[in-house]
Amino acid sequence: MIAFTKVSLDVYRAPVLRDLDWRLAAGNAVGIVGANGAGKTTLLHLAASAYRPASGTALVLGADLAGPPPSEVRRAICLIGHHSALYPQLSLAENLRFIAELHGRPPSMADAALQAVGLARAADRQVGRCSQGMVKRAELARAVISQPTLLLLDEPHAGLDPEARELVDFLISGVRERAGAAVVVSHDRELLAPLVDEVLELRDGRLSPVPGFG
Ligand SMILES: Nc1ncnc2c1ncn2[C@@H]1O[C@H](COP(=O)(O)OP(=O)(O)OP(=O)(O)O)[C@@H](O)[C@H]1O
């Protein structure tokens, strides 16, 4: 799923990732922890092919991130980050139908996804008029629709009530069952631990296992 060898990456000319080695196998889920500014979000964005490594080799779903990955690889990756990928002026249903269309799924899947994340009754509400937690639930609905092979979650529990947190668990279980893999960045080690096989710490640009996990 992910094979990084001696990957380095700078952001705004500051070194963030340094000679980083990382392997993530199919069927696995990994947690990433680290101090503020350590580069966790940057690492997820790199895995989502938003950056190219400055040096080293970064393979994701078999694609080399030295160049733009093929569209089928990009479609098989779902990144749910700090910022919503939804259009604020469109309704929840319109946004999710658009995502369903992008992924070649029937429009009914958008309605099913809204139901799955508990937003069916708010389907016609504009995203810009939804609460933060509702938007976060709708973001999770993107993954229900796209059924990614690689699921990348950046602080997925932030802003979610306890009921909605179970959706995160549901999505990670789903990706494992499809023989995909999940990467979960979190500051909350208690919520993270039961979801993943191992926890890695990003520090000084490299990943190392956190003792006591995996
Ligand atoms: N907008 C920006 N302007 C300048 N530097 C940035 C910017 N965004 C990221 N960086 C650089 O990238 C580094 C890594 O940032 P990143 O957001 O990946 O860290 P993080 O581990 O996800 O942090 P946090 O836990 O606070 O979310 C920062 O330390 C900083 O050097």
Coordinates of C-alpha atoms and ligand atoms in Angstrom, one line a residue:
M1 CA 0.0 0.0 0.0
I2 CA 2.7 2.4 1.0
A3 CA 6.5 2.0 0.5
F4 CA 8.6 5.0 1.3
T5 CA 12.4 4.7 1.2
K6 CA 14.6 7.5 2.4
V7 CA 11.9 10.1 1.6
S8 CA 12.7 13.8 2.3
L9 CA 10.4 16.7 1.9
D10 CA 10.6 20.4 2.7
V11 CA 7.7 22.7 3.3
Y12 CA 8.2 26.4 2.8
R13 CA 12.0 25.6 2.6
A14 CA 11.9 24.1 6.1
P15 CA 12.8 20.4 6.3
V16 CA 9.8 18.4 7.5
L17 CA 10.5 14.7 6.4
R18 CA 14.1 13.5 6.5
D19 CA 15.2 10.1 5.1
L20 CA 11.9 8.6 6.2
D21 CA 11.4 4.8 5.7
W22 CA 7.8 3.5 5.9
R23 CA 6.0 0.3 4.9
L24 CA 2.2 -0.2 5.2
A25 CA 0.8 -3.5 4.2
A26 CA -2.7 -4.3 2.9
G27 CA -5.2 -5.0 5.6
N28 CA -3.4 -2.9 8.2
A29 CA -4.2 0.3 10.1
V30 CA -1.5 2.5 11.5
G31 CA -1.7 5.4 13.9
I32 CA 0.7 8.4 13.6
V33 CA 1.4 10.6 16.6
G34 CA 3.8 13.4 17.1
A35 CA 4.2 17.0 18.4
N36 CA 2.5 20.0 16.8
G37 CA 4.4 20.9 13.6
A38 CA 6.2 17.5 13.5
G39 CA 4.9 16.9 9.9
K40 CA 2.0 14.5 10.4
T41 CA -0.4 16.4 8.1
T42 CA 2.4 16.8 5.6
L43 CA 3.0 13.1 5.6
L44 CA -0.7 12.4 5.0
H45 CA -0.8 14.9 2.2
L46 CA 2.3 13.3 0.6
A47 CA 0.7 9.9 0.8
A48 CA -2.4 11.4 -0.9
S49 CA 0.0 12.6 -3.7
A50 CA -0.5 16.3 -2.9
Y51 CA 3.3 16.7 -2.8
R52 CA 6.3 15.1 -4.5
P53 CA 9.2 14.0 -2.4
A54 CA 12.4 16.1 -2.7
S55 CA 14.4 12.9 -2.6
G56 CA 13.9 9.2 -2.0
T57 CA 11.3 6.9 -3.4
A58 CA 7.6 7.1 -2.4
L59 CA 5.3 4.5 -3.7
V60 CA 1.6 4.6 -2.9
L61 CA -0.7 1.8 -4.3
G62 CA 2.1 1.0 -6.7
A63 CA 2.4 4.5 -8.1
D64 CA 5.6 6.5 -7.8
L65 CA 4.9 9.9 -6.3
A66 CA 7.9 11.4 -8.2
G67 CA 5.2 12.1 -10.9
P68 CA 1.4 12.6 -10.8
P69 CA -0.2 9.2 -10.1
P70 CA -2.8 7.8 -12.5
S71 CA -6.4 8.9 -11.8
E72 CA -7.5 5.4 -10.7
V73 CA -4.8 5.5 -8.0
R74 CA -5.9 9.0 -6.9
R75 CA -9.6 7.9 -6.8
A76 CA -8.6 4.9 -4.6
I77 CA -7.2 7.3 -1.9
C78 CA -9.5 9.2 0.4
L79 CA -8.0 11.9 2.6
I80 CA -10.2 13.4 5.3
G81 CA -8.3 16.3 6.7
H82 CA -8.7 19.5 8.7
H83 CA -10.4 21.3 5.9
S84 CA -13.7 20.3 4.3
A85 CA -13.5 19.2 0.7
L86 CA -17.2 20.0 0.3
Y87 CA -18.8 23.0 -1.5
P88 CA -20.3 25.3 1.1
Q89 CA -22.9 26.7 -1.3
L90 CA -24.3 23.3 -2.2
S91 CA -26.5 21.1 0.0
L92 CA -25.1 18.0 1.7
A93 CA -27.0 15.8 -0.8
E94 CA -25.7 17.7 -3.8
N95 CA -22.2 17.5 -2.6
L96 CA -22.4 13.8 -2.0
R97 CA -24.1 13.1 -5.3
F98 CA -21.3 14.9 -7.0
I99 CA -18.8 12.7 -5.2
A100 CA -20.8 9.6 -6.1
E101 CA -20.7 10.7 -9.8
L102 CA -16.9 11.2 -9.6
H103 CA -16.5 7.7 -8.3
G104 CA -18.9 6.1 -10.8
R105 CA -21.5 5.3 -8.1
P106 CA -25.2 5.7 -8.4
P107 CA -26.8 8.8 -6.9
S108 CA -28.7 6.6 -4.4
M109 CA -25.3 5.9 -2.8
A110 CA -25.1 9.5 -1.7
D111 CA -28.5 9.1 0.1
A112 CA -27.4 5.8 1.7
A113 CA -24.1 7.5 2.9
L114 CA -26.1 10.4 4.4
Q115 CA -28.2 7.8 6.2
A116 CA -25.1 5.9 7.4
V117 CA -23.6 9.0 9.0
G118 CA -26.9 10.2 10.5
L119 CA -27.5 13.2 8.2
A120 CA -30.5 12.0 6.2
R121 CA -32.8 14.6 7.7
A122 CA -30.4 17.4 6.9
A123 CA -29.8 16.2 3.3
D124 CA -31.1 19.5 1.8
R125 CA -29.2 21.8 4.1
Q126 CA -26.4 23.9 2.5
V127 CA -23.0 22.8 3.8
G128 CA -22.2 26.4 4.8
R129 CA -25.2 26.3 7.2
C130 CA -24.2 23.0 8.8
S131 CA -22.5 22.7 12.2
Q132 CA -18.8 21.7 12.3
G133 CA -19.7 18.2 13.5
M134 CA -22.3 17.8 10.7
V135 CA -19.7 18.8 8.1
K136 CA -17.2 16.3 9.7
R137 CA -19.9 13.6 9.5
A138 CA -20.4 14.5 5.8
E139 CA -16.7 14.3 5.2
L140 CA -16.8 10.7 6.6
A141 CA -19.7 10.1 4.2
R142 CA -17.2 10.8 1.3
A143 CA -15.4 7.6 2.3
V144 CA -18.6 5.6 2.6
I145 CA -19.2 6.5 -1.0
S146 CA -15.7 6.2 -2.5
Q147 CA -14.8 3.0 -0.6
P148 CA -11.1 3.8 -0.8
T149 CA -8.3 1.3 -0.8
L150 CA -6.2 3.8 1.2
L151 CA -7.9 5.8 3.8
L152 CA -6.0 8.7 5.3
L153 CA -7.6 10.3 8.4
D154 CA -6.2 13.5 10.0
E155 CA -7.6 13.9 13.5
P156 CA -10.8 12.1 12.6
H157 CA -12.3 12.3 16.1
A158 CA -12.0 16.1 16.4
G159 CA -15.4 17.7 16.7
L160 CA -17.3 14.5 16.6
D161 CA -19.7 13.4 19.4
P162 CA -19.2 9.8 20.8
E163 CA -21.9 8.3 18.5
A164 CA -20.2 9.7 15.4
R165 CA -16.8 8.5 16.6
E166 CA -18.1 5.0 15.9
L167 CA -18.2 5.9 12.3
V168 CA -14.4 6.3 12.2
D169 CA -14.2 2.7 13.6
F170 CA -16.7 1.6 10.9
L171 CA -14.7 3.1 8.1
I172 CA -11.4 1.6 9.2
S173 CA -13.0 -1.8 9.6
G174 CA -14.4 -1.5 6.1
V175 CA -11.1 -0.6 4.5
R176 CA -9.4 -3.5 6.2
E177 CA -12.1 -5.9 4.9
R178 CA -11.5 -4.6 1.4
A179 CA -7.8 -5.5 1.9
G180 CA -7.0 -1.8 1.9
A181 CA -5.2 0.1 4.6
A182 CA -5.8 3.1 6.9
V183 CA -3.5 5.8 8.3
V184 CA -4.9 7.7 11.3
V185 CA -3.2 10.8 12.7
S186 CA -4.3 11.7 16.2
H187 CA -3.2 13.4 19.3
D188 CA -5.6 11.2 21.3
R189 CA -3.7 8.0 22.0
E190 CA -6.6 6.5 23.9
L191 CA -9.0 6.8 21.0
L192 CA -6.3 5.8 18.5
A193 CA -5.0 2.6 20.2
P194 CA -8.0 0.3 19.7
L195 CA -8.4 1.3 16.0
V196 CA -4.9 0.4 14.8
D197 CA -2.3 -2.4 14.6
E198 CA 0.6 -0.1 15.5
V199 CA 1.4 3.4 16.4
L200 CA 4.3 5.3 15.0
E201 CA 5.7 8.6 16.2
L202 CA 6.9 11.2 13.7
R203 CA 9.9 13.0 15.2
D204 CA 12.8 14.8 13.5
G205 CA 11.3 13.9 10.1
R206 CA 11.3 10.1 10.7
L207 CA 8.9 7.5 11.9
S208 CA 9.6 5.1 14.8
P209 CA 7.4 2.6 16.7
V210 CA 5.8 3.8 19.9
P211 CA 6.6 1.2 22.6
G212 CA 3.5 -0.6 23.9
F213 CA 1.6 -0.5 20.6
G214 CA 1.7 -3.3 18.0
Ligands
LIG1 N1 1.4 27.4 6.1 C1 2.6 27.1 6.5 N2 3.6 28.0 6.5 C2 4.8 27.7 6.9 N3 5.2 26.5 7.3 C3 4.3 25.5 7.2 C4 3.0 25.7 6.9 N4 2.3 24.6 6.9 C5 3.2 23.7 7.4 N5 4.4 24.2 7.5 C6 5.7 23.6 8.0 O1 5.5 22.2 8.0 C7 5.7 21.6 9.2 C8 4.8 20.5 9.5 O2 3.5 20.9 9.5 P1 2.3 19.9 9.7 O3 1.0 20.6 9.6 O4 2.5 18.8 8.7 O5 2.5 19.3 11.2 P2 1.6 18.4 12.1 O6 2.5 17.4 12.8 O7 0.4 18.0 11.4 O8 1.1 19.5 13.2 P3 -0.2 19.6 14.1 O9 -0.1 18.5 15.2 O10 0.0 21.0 14.7 O11 -1.4 19.5 13.2 C9 5.6 22.8 10.2 O12 6.5 22.6 11.3 C10 6.1 23.9 9.4 O13 7.5 24.0 9.4

